[in-house]
Amino acid sequence: MTIDDISGMGPLVARLSRGGQRLRQADRTHPWVLDTAVVALVFLLFCLPDLLHDGPGDGDGPPRFRLAFTQLPVAGMLALQAGLVLPLLWRRRKPLPAFAVITAVFVLQWSMNVPLRADIALFIALYSLTLHGRLRHLPWACAAMAGAMVLVAVRVSPAVSVWDALFFLLSTATAALALGLMVRIRRAQLAGLRDRAARLEIERDQRSRLATATERTRVAREMHDIVGHNLSVIITLADAGAYATDMAPERGKEALHLIGDTGRQALGELRRVLGVLREAADGPAAGPELSPQPGIADIGSVCAKVRAAGLEVVYRTSGDVDGLDSGVQLTVYRIVQEALTNTLKHAATGTRVRLAILAEGSRLRIRVQDTGPAIRPGPPNEEGHGLVGMRERAALYQGSVSAGPTEGGGWSVEAVLDLTPRSGDR
């Protein structure tokens, strides 16, 4: 066979595959059609010749072989053929009862010393039982099959040696059994592959949904930090500017400048966050205007805005905080920003805030303590989104966040981050 011959078989194989798929689909929709077709085929190929020629022994083989068997009338032959062939109608739905009925008729037939070509139904029933039945029934079925084959070998012994007959009959039964097992194993393998493919597809969808939910949480946290902090500062500055307009116009003008700076910063951060969510179809020209993520160096400007809003902020650092990686610095910046925003929302003008960022070996401690009200308004036993966001950020570095009133009056927020490198980060 040449390469051209092999390549030419491609369309034929594709057509056969499509035809097989259509047949399987039709069989699932109308299972009785295939079972009826098998019965009709067996009747035409194996039952009808016996009816037309008065049995397989008539005129076939040596005289001693023809004289060894009993000839039945047509009615009796039809009854035995019906007992052998009709149970094949439920060979797939009830394989064990079908095999049992066919075996019983087969044994009765050979006990009467009547040979029939329809005996092929016994091998079809064994194949169907192997393919569709329970495997624990096979030993009993094989034993019954072997007994029936011994009976046949004894009956044909005048013409054929018992051992030769047994070898041929048991080889045929073994072939039917092996074919059923092979098809069953192949179907089980295909079912396992389909099930694995379905599980992988489900896992892929779950990972996609989990990644989407994680990204939404991250974006929501960023939006809350940006919008919440900057709007709180803008509102406080606007209130202070309105109050100072009549008494100290210069202070009101300064507040307006700070409101503009804060708004521009918020707009830039919003553009950066929303820009990464744009689809790639927008093209490079429509890309977002990117800017570096804020870090510890930017905390000073946050403190300045809070001071301009009327609070007194004392800020100090300890250790090599500027040498931390950008991810840790962004986490520290957002935690400090959220803590100062909460203080700005709940504390009165003149409140003193002490902010400390301490790098102590493999740990980084953030402490924000104010002299504002010890009880913050809100639903009882319910944490706000800001505190939840701070804890989510700290959890990225195996850290923790605690918040609550202090003994001397006021409110304190403390976060501890673990800076020990993880194995996956090396």
Tab-separated table of C-alpha atoms in Angstrom:
chain	number	residue	atom	x	y	z
A	1	MET	CA	0.000	0.000	0.000
A	2	THR	CA	1.432	3.341	-1.049
A	3	ILE	CA	1.253	6.697	0.708
A	4	ASP	CA	-1.316	7.858	-1.845
A	5	ASP	CA	-3.500	4.877	-0.977
A	6	ILE	CA	-3.286	5.700	2.718
A	7	SER	CA	-4.035	9.377	2.170
A	8	GLY	CA	-6.956	8.432	-0.055
A	9	MET	CA	-8.501	6.492	2.819
A	10	GLY	CA	-8.944	9.686	4.852
A	11	PRO	CA	-12.334	10.695	3.380
A	12	LEU	CA	-13.536	7.089	3.606
A	13	VAL	CA	-12.600	6.872	7.288
A	14	ALA	CA	-14.268	10.231	7.941
A	15	ARG	CA	-17.463	9.092	6.217
A	16	LEU	CA	-17.457	5.821	8.156
A	17	SER	CA	-16.929	7.721	11.399
A	18	ARG	CA	-19.804	10.082	10.661
A	19	GLY	CA	-21.973	7.144	9.690
A	20	GLY	CA	-21.111	5.372	12.955
A	21	GLN	CA	-21.994	8.467	14.963
A	22	ARG	CA	-25.344	8.757	13.205
A	23	LEU	CA	-26.071	5.080	13.833
A	24	ARG	CA	-25.214	5.429	17.533
A	25	GLN	CA	-27.423	8.490	17.809
A	26	ALA	CA	-30.271	6.664	16.076
A	27	ASP	CA	-29.764	3.652	18.333
A	28	ARG	CA	-29.975	5.831	21.452
A	29	THR	CA	-33.185	7.354	20.137
A	30	HIS	CA	-34.803	4.098	18.906
A	31	PRO	CA	-33.020	1.128	20.551
A	32	TRP	CA	-35.629	-1.392	19.412
A	33	VAL	CA	-34.729	-0.808	15.766
A	34	LEU	CA	-31.246	-2.338	16.067
A	35	ASP	CA	-32.471	-5.257	18.193
A	36	THR	CA	-35.212	-6.009	15.668
A	37	ALA	CA	-32.709	-5.730	12.815
A	38	VAL	CA	-30.414	-8.289	14.520
A	39	VAL	CA	-33.316	-10.721	14.947
A	40	ALA	CA	-34.397	-10.239	11.335
A	41	LEU	CA	-30.825	-10.766	10.076
A	42	VAL	CA	-30.388	-13.962	12.103
A	43	PHE	CA	-33.725	-15.261	10.826
A	44	LEU	CA	-32.837	-14.566	7.185
A	45	LEU	CA	-29.310	-15.968	7.339
A	46	PHE	CA	-29.745	-18.931	9.698
A	47	CYS	CA	-33.428	-19.777	10.212
A	48	LEU	CA	-34.810	-19.483	6.692
A	49	PRO	CA	-32.303	-21.961	5.124
A	50	ASP	CA	-33.362	-24.639	7.663
A	51	LEU	CA	-37.033	-24.098	6.798
A	52	LEU	CA	-36.372	-24.282	3.054
A	53	HIS	CA	-34.106	-27.342	3.140
A	54	ASP	CA	-35.709	-29.282	6.031
A	55	GLY	CA	-32.752	-28.893	8.362
A	56	PRO	CA	-29.005	-28.562	8.021
A	57	GLY	CA	-28.395	-32.288	7.835
A	58	ASP	CA	-30.508	-32.856	4.752
A	59	GLY	CA	-28.236	-33.556	1.842
A	60	ASP	CA	-25.169	-32.183	3.655
A	61	GLY	CA	-22.202	-34.181	4.875
A	62	PRO	CA	-21.657	-37.963	5.043
A	63	PRO	CA	-24.656	-40.347	5.371
A	64	ARG	CA	-23.830	-41.309	8.966
A	65	PHE	CA	-23.924	-37.608	9.884
A	66	ARG	CA	-27.344	-37.147	8.245
A	67	LEU	CA	-28.841	-40.247	9.879
A	68	ALA	CA	-27.620	-39.262	13.390
A	69	PHE	CA	-30.150	-36.418	13.795
A	70	THR	CA	-33.891	-36.137	14.207
A	71	GLN	CA	-35.920	-34.308	11.569
A	72	LEU	CA	-38.742	-32.133	12.978
A	73	PRO	CA	-41.801	-30.816	11.178
A	74	VAL	CA	-41.871	-27.171	10.188
A	75	ALA	CA	-44.042	-26.188	13.175
A	76	GLY	CA	-41.640	-27.764	15.653
A	77	MET	CA	-38.649	-26.238	13.931
A	78	LEU	CA	-40.312	-22.787	13.990
A	79	ALA	CA	-40.999	-23.137	17.719
A	80	LEU	CA	-37.362	-23.952	18.483
A	81	GLN	CA	-36.115	-21.177	16.217
A	82	ALA	CA	-38.434	-18.688	17.929
A	83	GLY	CA	-37.103	-19.776	21.338
A	84	LEU	CA	-33.536	-19.225	20.129
A	85	VAL	CA	-33.961	-15.972	18.189
A	86	LEU	CA	-36.745	-13.937	19.794
A	87	PRO	CA	-34.939	-13.487	23.173
A	88	LEU	CA	-32.326	-11.516	21.241
A	89	LEU	CA	-34.846	-8.659	21.232
A	90	TRP	CA	-33.962	-7.897	24.872
A	91	ARG	CA	-30.331	-9.070	24.752
A	92	ARG	CA	-29.089	-5.541	25.691
A	93	ARG	CA	-31.693	-4.556	28.277
A	94	LYS	CA	-31.942	-7.973	29.978
A	95	PRO	CA	-28.822	-9.869	28.880
A	96	LEU	CA	-28.872	-12.529	31.613
A	97	PRO	CA	-32.544	-13.617	31.151
A	98	ALA	CA	-32.047	-13.616	27.370
A	99	PHE	CA	-28.960	-15.821	27.673
A	100	ALA	CA	-30.729	-18.141	30.129
A	101	VAL	CA	-33.750	-18.613	27.842
A	102	ILE	CA	-31.607	-19.217	24.758
A	103	THR	CA	-29.393	-21.677	26.650
A	104	ALA	CA	-32.432	-23.582	27.905
A	105	VAL	CA	-33.903	-23.832	24.397
A	106	PHE	CA	-30.472	-24.788	23.046
A	107	VAL	CA	-30.121	-27.633	25.574
A	108	LEU	CA	-33.701	-28.797	24.868
A	109	GLN	CA	-33.065	-28.766	21.125
A	110	TRP	CA	-29.892	-30.840	21.355
A	111	SER	CA	-31.493	-33.176	23.870
A	112	MET	CA	-33.992	-33.898	21.112
A	113	ASN	CA	-30.993	-34.430	18.801
A	114	VAL	CA	-32.075	-31.616	16.464
A	115	PRO	CA	-29.390	-29.410	14.822
A	116	LEU	CA	-30.322	-25.869	13.784
A	117	ARG	CA	-28.362	-23.078	12.180
A	118	ALA	CA	-30.150	-20.677	14.555
A	119	ASP	CA	-27.845	-21.985	17.331
A	120	ILE	CA	-25.654	-18.997	16.447
A	121	ALA	CA	-28.019	-17.054	18.734
A	122	LEU	CA	-26.329	-18.661	21.763
A	123	PHE	CA	-22.974	-17.116	20.859
A	124	ILE	CA	-24.654	-13.750	20.200
A	125	ALA	CA	-26.307	-14.005	23.627
A	126	LEU	CA	-22.947	-14.770	25.282
A	127	TYR	CA	-21.390	-11.773	23.539
A	128	SER	CA	-24.271	-9.527	24.662
A	129	LEU	CA	-24.071	-10.799	28.240
A	130	THR	CA	-20.322	-10.079	28.308
A	131	LEU	CA	-20.831	-6.595	26.880
A	132	HIS	CA	-23.983	-5.437	28.678
A	133	GLY	CA	-24.369	-7.713	31.711
A	134	ARG	CA	-22.727	-7.867	35.112
A	135	LEU	CA	-19.274	-9.392	35.164
A	136	ARG	CA	-20.107	-11.525	38.199
A	137	HIS	CA	-22.582	-13.452	36.015
A	138	LEU	CA	-19.920	-14.482	33.501
A	139	PRO	CA	-18.503	-17.511	35.412
A	140	TRP	CA	-21.967	-19.061	35.626
A	141	ALA	CA	-22.663	-18.239	31.996
A	142	CYS	CA	-19.349	-19.785	30.912
A	143	ALA	CA	-20.081	-22.930	32.919
A	144	ALA	CA	-23.524	-23.255	31.314
A	145	MET	CA	-21.987	-22.624	27.902
A	146	ALA	CA	-19.334	-25.299	28.446
A	147	GLY	CA	-22.003	-27.816	29.491
A	148	ALA	CA	-24.060	-27.068	26.392
A	149	MET	CA	-20.976	-27.447	24.192
A	150	VAL	CA	-20.215	-30.838	25.738
A	151	LEU	CA	-23.776	-31.957	24.919
A	152	VAL	CA	-23.314	-30.853	21.278
A	153	ALA	CA	-19.920	-32.599	21.034
A	154	VAL	CA	-21.444	-35.840	22.254
A	155	ARG	CA	-24.321	-35.567	19.774
A	156	VAL	CA	-22.035	-35.038	16.795
A	157	SER	CA	-19.537	-37.725	17.876
A	158	PRO	CA	-20.708	-40.200	15.190
A	159	ALA	CA	-19.344	-37.854	12.549
A	160	VAL	CA	-16.695	-35.773	14.365
A	161	SER	CA	-14.316	-36.549	17.188
A	162	VAL	CA	-15.560	-35.281	20.565
A	163	TRP	CA	-12.304	-33.447	21.199
A	164	ASP	CA	-12.276	-31.852	17.777
A	165	ALA	CA	-15.880	-30.742	18.209
A	166	LEU	CA	-15.172	-29.377	21.700
A	167	PHE	CA	-12.122	-27.499	20.434
A	168	PHE	CA	-14.115	-25.830	17.648
A	169	LEU	CA	-17.162	-25.029	19.801
A	170	LEU	CA	-15.225	-23.747	22.812
A	171	SER	CA	-12.966	-21.679	20.530
A	172	THR	CA	-16.054	-20.040	19.032
A	173	ALA	CA	-17.477	-19.361	22.505
A	174	THR	CA	-14.125	-17.951	23.639
A	175	ALA	CA	-14.041	-15.669	20.607
A	176	ALA	CA	-17.528	-14.349	21.440
A	177	LEU	CA	-16.478	-13.836	25.066
A	178	ALA	CA	-13.225	-12.096	24.125
A	179	LEU	CA	-14.953	-9.825	21.617
A	180	GLY	CA	-17.513	-8.782	24.233
A	181	LEU	CA	-14.784	-8.063	26.793
A	182	MET	CA	-12.726	-6.070	24.281
A	183	VAL	CA	-15.679	-3.898	23.261
A	184	ARG	CA	-16.670	-3.452	26.920
A	185	ILE	CA	-13.173	-2.368	27.926
A	186	ARG	CA	-12.983	0.008	24.970
A	187	ARG	CA	-16.303	1.578	25.858
A	188	ALA	CA	-15.232	1.928	29.488
A	189	GLN	CA	-12.030	3.655	28.374
A	190	LEU	CA	-13.956	6.044	26.132
A	191	ALA	CA	-16.446	6.759	28.923
A	192	GLY	CA	-13.538	7.457	31.279
A	193	LEU	CA	-11.972	9.822	28.758
A	194	ARG	CA	-15.276	11.629	28.248
A	195	ASP	CA	-15.784	11.897	31.995
A	196	ARG	CA	-12.250	13.209	32.460
A	197	ALA	CA	-12.748	15.726	29.671
A	198	ALA	CA	-16.001	16.873	31.274
A	199	ARG	CA	-14.294	17.235	34.672
A	200	LEU	CA	-11.419	19.173	33.133
A	201	GLU	CA	-13.885	21.482	31.413
A	202	ILE	CA	-15.727	22.029	34.686
A	203	GLU	CA	-12.447	22.685	36.507
A	204	ARG	CA	-11.412	25.122	33.769
A	205	ASP	CA	-14.713	26.993	34.105
A	206	GLN	CA	-14.357	27.016	37.894
A	207	ARG	CA	-10.804	28.363	37.667
A	208	SER	CA	-11.999	31.011	35.241
A	209	ARG	CA	-14.852	32.039	37.534
A	210	LEU	CA	-12.517	32.026	40.552
A	211	ALA	CA	-9.982	34.168	38.717
A	212	THR	CA	-12.766	36.531	37.658
A	213	ALA	CA	-14.076	36.784	41.221
A	214	THR	CA	-10.555	37.361	42.548
A	215	GLU	CA	-9.924	40.087	39.990
A	216	ARG	CA	-13.264	41.717	40.773
A	217	THR	CA	-12.407	41.687	44.478
A	218	ARG	CA	-9.019	43.219	43.772
A	219	VAL	CA	-10.494	45.940	41.553
A	220	ALA	CA	-13.271	46.638	44.069
A	221	ARG	CA	-10.664	46.966	46.816
A	222	GLU	CA	-8.592	49.358	44.713
A	223	MET	CA	-11.667	51.416	43.790
A	224	HIS	CA	-12.756	51.578	47.435
A	225	ASP	CA	-9.310	52.746	48.522
A	226	ILE	CA	-9.071	55.360	45.771
A	227	VAL	CA	-12.610	56.706	45.814
A	228	GLY	CA	-13.221	56.368	49.547
A	229	HIS	CA	-10.042	58.107	50.643
A	230	ASN	CA	-10.019	60.900	48.095
A	231	LEU	CA	-13.713	61.673	48.408
A	232	SER	CA	-13.397	61.824	52.194
A	233	VAL	CA	-10.518	64.271	51.867
A	234	ILE	CA	-12.385	66.349	49.257
A	235	ILE	CA	-15.548	66.522	51.377
A	236	THR	CA	-13.619	67.517	54.489
A	237	LEU	CA	-11.621	70.148	52.604
A	238	ALA	CA	-14.786	71.504	50.969
A	239	ASP	CA	-16.491	71.857	54.354
A	240	ALA	CA	-13.401	73.514	55.828
A	241	GLY	CA	-13.055	75.823	52.812
A	242	ALA	CA	-16.697	76.879	53.003
A	243	TYR	CA	-16.278	77.648	56.702
A	244	ALA	CA	-13.038	79.602	56.138
A	245	THR	CA	-14.219	81.616	53.130
A	246	ASP	CA	-15.744	84.394	55.249
A	247	MET	CA	-13.191	84.369	58.071
A	248	ALA	CA	-9.910	83.560	56.254
A	249	PRO	CA	-10.206	83.764	52.464
A	250	GLU	CA	-6.622	82.584	52.011
A	251	ARG	CA	-7.375	79.348	53.859
A	252	GLY	CA	-10.441	78.848	51.667
A	253	LYS	CA	-8.344	79.339	48.527
A	254	GLU	CA	-5.767	76.874	49.841
A	255	ALA	CA	-8.532	74.340	50.466
A	256	LEU	CA	-9.761	74.739	46.884
A	257	HIS	CA	-6.246	74.108	45.557
A	258	LEU	CA	-5.970	70.983	47.705
A	259	ILE	CA	-9.363	69.800	46.460
A	260	GLY	CA	-8.145	70.198	42.863
A	261	ASP	CA	-4.906	68.307	43.569
A	262	THR	CA	-6.776	65.517	45.342
A	263	GLY	CA	-9.316	65.237	42.534
A	264	ARG	CA	-6.595	65.068	39.888
A	265	GLN	CA	-4.760	62.376	41.855
A	266	ALA	CA	-7.969	60.376	42.242
A	267	LEU	CA	-8.726	60.733	38.537
A	268	GLY	CA	-5.239	59.540	37.608
A	269	GLU	CA	-5.502	56.483	39.850
A	270	LEU	CA	-8.967	55.687	38.502
A	271	ARG	CA	-7.656	55.880	34.944
A	272	ARG	CA	-4.821	53.550	35.841
A	273	VAL	CA	-7.125	50.970	37.461
A	274	LEU	CA	-9.807	51.131	34.781
A	275	GLY	CA	-7.227	51.205	31.998
A	276	VAL	CA	-5.988	47.701	32.779
A	277	LEU	CA	-9.579	46.444	32.414
A	278	ARG	CA	-9.926	47.610	28.825
A	279	GLU	CA	-10.061	44.980	26.152
A	280	ALA	CA	-7.060	44.479	23.912
A	281	ALA	CA	-9.319	45.295	20.949
A	282	ASP	CA	-8.982	48.982	21.827
A	283	GLY	CA	-5.472	48.852	20.357
A	284	PRO	CA	-2.185	50.230	21.657
A	285	ALA	CA	-3.174	53.788	20.828
A	286	ALA	CA	-6.111	53.576	23.214
A	287	GLY	CA	-3.985	52.211	26.052
A	288	PRO	CA	-4.208	53.727	29.534
A	289	GLU	CA	-1.863	56.348	30.820
A	290	LEU	CA	0.187	54.330	33.282
A	291	SER	CA	1.904	55.649	36.392
A	292	PRO	CA	3.899	53.935	39.135
A	293	GLN	CA	1.973	52.315	41.962
A	294	PRO	CA	2.036	54.392	45.147
A	295	GLY	CA	4.439	53.339	47.878
A	296	ILE	CA	5.753	54.358	51.282
A	297	ALA	CA	7.340	57.481	49.812
A	298	ASP	CA	3.851	58.736	48.921
A	299	ILE	CA	2.501	58.409	52.461
A	300	GLY	CA	3.874	61.860	53.249
A	301	SER	CA	1.529	63.484	50.714
A	302	VAL	CA	-1.412	61.599	52.226
A	303	CYS	CA	-0.480	62.929	55.656
A	304	ALA	CA	-0.222	66.445	54.228
A	305	LYS	CA	-3.747	66.261	52.846
A	306	VAL	CA	-5.075	64.963	56.142
A	307	ARG	CA	-3.307	67.822	57.968
A	308	ALA	CA	-4.849	70.299	55.539
A	309	ALA	CA	-8.250	68.844	56.394
A	310	GLY	CA	-7.746	69.830	60.058
A	311	LEU	CA	-6.081	66.837	61.734
A	312	GLU	CA	-2.667	66.780	63.376
A	313	VAL	CA	-0.576	63.894	62.024
A	314	VAL	CA	2.755	62.745	63.479
A	315	TYR	CA	4.466	60.360	61.076
A	316	ARG	CA	7.637	58.371	61.711
A	317	THR	CA	9.365	55.326	60.258
A	318	SER	CA	11.954	52.897	61.594
A	319	GLY	CA	14.186	50.517	59.674
A	320	ASP	CA	14.820	50.184	55.946
A	321	VAL	CA	11.252	50.752	54.797
A	322	ASP	CA	12.270	52.325	51.472
A	323	GLY	CA	14.059	49.128	50.449
A	324	LEU	CA	10.889	47.013	50.556
A	325	ASP	CA	9.546	45.613	47.293
A	326	SER	CA	6.768	47.424	45.453
A	327	GLY	CA	4.053	44.936	46.447
A	328	VAL	CA	4.721	45.410	50.173
A	329	GLN	CA	4.927	49.183	49.765
A	330	LEU	CA	1.575	49.283	47.946
A	331	THR	CA	-0.005	47.195	50.739
A	332	VAL	CA	1.415	49.519	53.406
A	333	TYR	CA	0.251	52.597	51.487
A	334	ARG	CA	-3.322	51.284	51.119
A	335	ILE	CA	-3.581	50.232	54.771
A	336	VAL	CA	-2.336	53.632	55.965
A	337	GLN	CA	-4.607	55.399	53.491
A	338	GLU	CA	-7.675	53.487	54.692
A	339	ALA	CA	-6.834	54.009	58.376
A	340	LEU	CA	-6.353	57.761	57.915
A	341	THR	CA	-9.555	57.964	55.870
A	342	ASN	CA	-11.526	56.318	58.688
A	343	THR	CA	-9.994	58.769	61.153
A	344	LEU	CA	-10.855	61.666	58.876
A	345	LYS	CA	-14.479	60.518	58.606
A	346	HIS	CA	-15.093	59.902	62.297
A	347	ALA	CA	-12.733	62.250	64.198
A	348	ALA	CA	-13.253	65.954	64.801
A	349	THR	CA	-10.975	68.813	63.755
A	350	GLY	CA	-7.850	68.990	65.906
A	351	THR	CA	-7.638	65.237	66.464
A	352	ARG	CA	-4.060	64.057	66.913
A	353	VAL	CA	-2.954	61.040	64.841
A	354	ARG	CA	0.256	59.099	65.450
A	355	LEU	CA	1.391	57.034	62.454
A	356	ALA	CA	4.337	54.651	62.752
A	357	ILE	CA	5.796	52.199	60.208
A	358	LEU	CA	8.380	49.939	61.828
A	359	ALA	CA	10.540	47.392	59.990
A	360	GLU	CA	11.647	44.825	62.567
A	361	GLY	CA	13.637	42.036	60.912
A	362	SER	CA	11.238	39.860	58.936
A	363	ARG	CA	8.181	41.717	60.231
A	364	LEU	CA	6.698	45.056	59.308
A	365	ARG	CA	4.427	46.757	61.805
A	366	ILE	CA	1.997	49.564	60.950
A	367	ARG	CA	0.344	51.466	63.781
A	368	VAL	CA	-2.212	54.277	63.365
A	369	GLN	CA	-3.573	55.702	66.628
A	370	ASP	CA	-5.780	58.770	67.040
A	371	THR	CA	-7.485	60.650	69.868
A	372	GLY	CA	-10.883	60.641	68.200
A	373	PRO	CA	-14.051	58.917	69.472
A	374	ALA	CA	-13.485	55.440	70.863
A	375	ILE	CA	-16.811	54.229	69.426
A	376	ARG	CA	-17.192	54.573	65.669
A	377	PRO	CA	-20.725	54.775	64.239
A	378	GLY	CA	-21.973	51.814	62.219
A	379	PRO	CA	-24.002	48.605	62.526
A	380	PRO	CA	-23.171	46.598	65.654
A	381	ASN	CA	-20.919	43.542	65.236
A	382	GLU	CA	-20.382	44.397	61.557
A	383	GLU	CA	-17.067	45.339	60.007
A	384	GLY	CA	-16.899	47.923	57.258
A	385	HIS	CA	-15.474	47.274	53.800
A	386	GLY	CA	-12.351	49.254	54.668
A	387	LEU	CA	-11.302	46.958	57.514
A	388	VAL	CA	-12.097	43.881	55.411
A	389	GLY	CA	-9.964	45.300	52.597
A	390	MET	CA	-7.062	45.958	54.968
A	391	ARG	CA	-7.218	42.384	56.248
A	392	GLU	CA	-7.315	41.006	52.705
A	393	ARG	CA	-4.231	42.996	51.796
A	394	ALA	CA	-2.387	41.924	54.943
A	395	ALA	CA	-3.318	38.271	54.300
A	396	LEU	CA	-1.285	38.401	51.079
A	397	TYR	CA	1.795	38.579	53.325
A	398	GLN	CA	0.564	36.215	56.079
A	399	GLY	CA	-0.248	39.258	58.173
A	400	SER	CA	-3.083	40.383	60.402
A	401	VAL	CA	-4.963	43.585	61.156
A	402	SER	CA	-6.561	44.541	64.461
A	403	ALA	CA	-8.676	47.622	65.181
A	404	GLY	CA	-10.443	48.915	68.239
A	405	PRO	CA	-10.618	51.568	70.969
A	406	THR	CA	-7.552	52.374	73.082
A	407	GLU	CA	-7.398	52.597	76.868
A	408	GLY	CA	-6.782	56.352	76.996
A	409	GLY	CA	-9.576	57.120	74.567
A	410	GLY	CA	-9.330	57.117	70.827
A	411	TRP	CA	-9.031	54.502	68.119
A	412	SER	CA	-6.121	52.326	67.027
A	413	VAL	CA	-5.402	50.267	63.927
A	414	GLU	CA	-2.412	47.933	63.916
A	415	ALA	CA	-1.229	45.707	61.063
A	416	VAL	CA	1.620	43.195	61.076
A	417	LEU	CA	3.089	41.819	57.817
A	418	ASP	CA	5.431	38.843	57.488
A	419	LEU	CA	8.254	39.688	55.086
A	420	THR	CA	9.822	36.212	55.099
A	421	PRO	CA	10.228	35.095	51.435
A	422	ARG	CA	8.041	32.126	50.509
A	423	SER	CA	9.453	29.195	48.572
A	424	GLY	CA	7.416	30.139	45.498
A	425	ASP	CA	8.774	33.692	45.523
A	426	ARG	CA	12.439	32.740	45.282
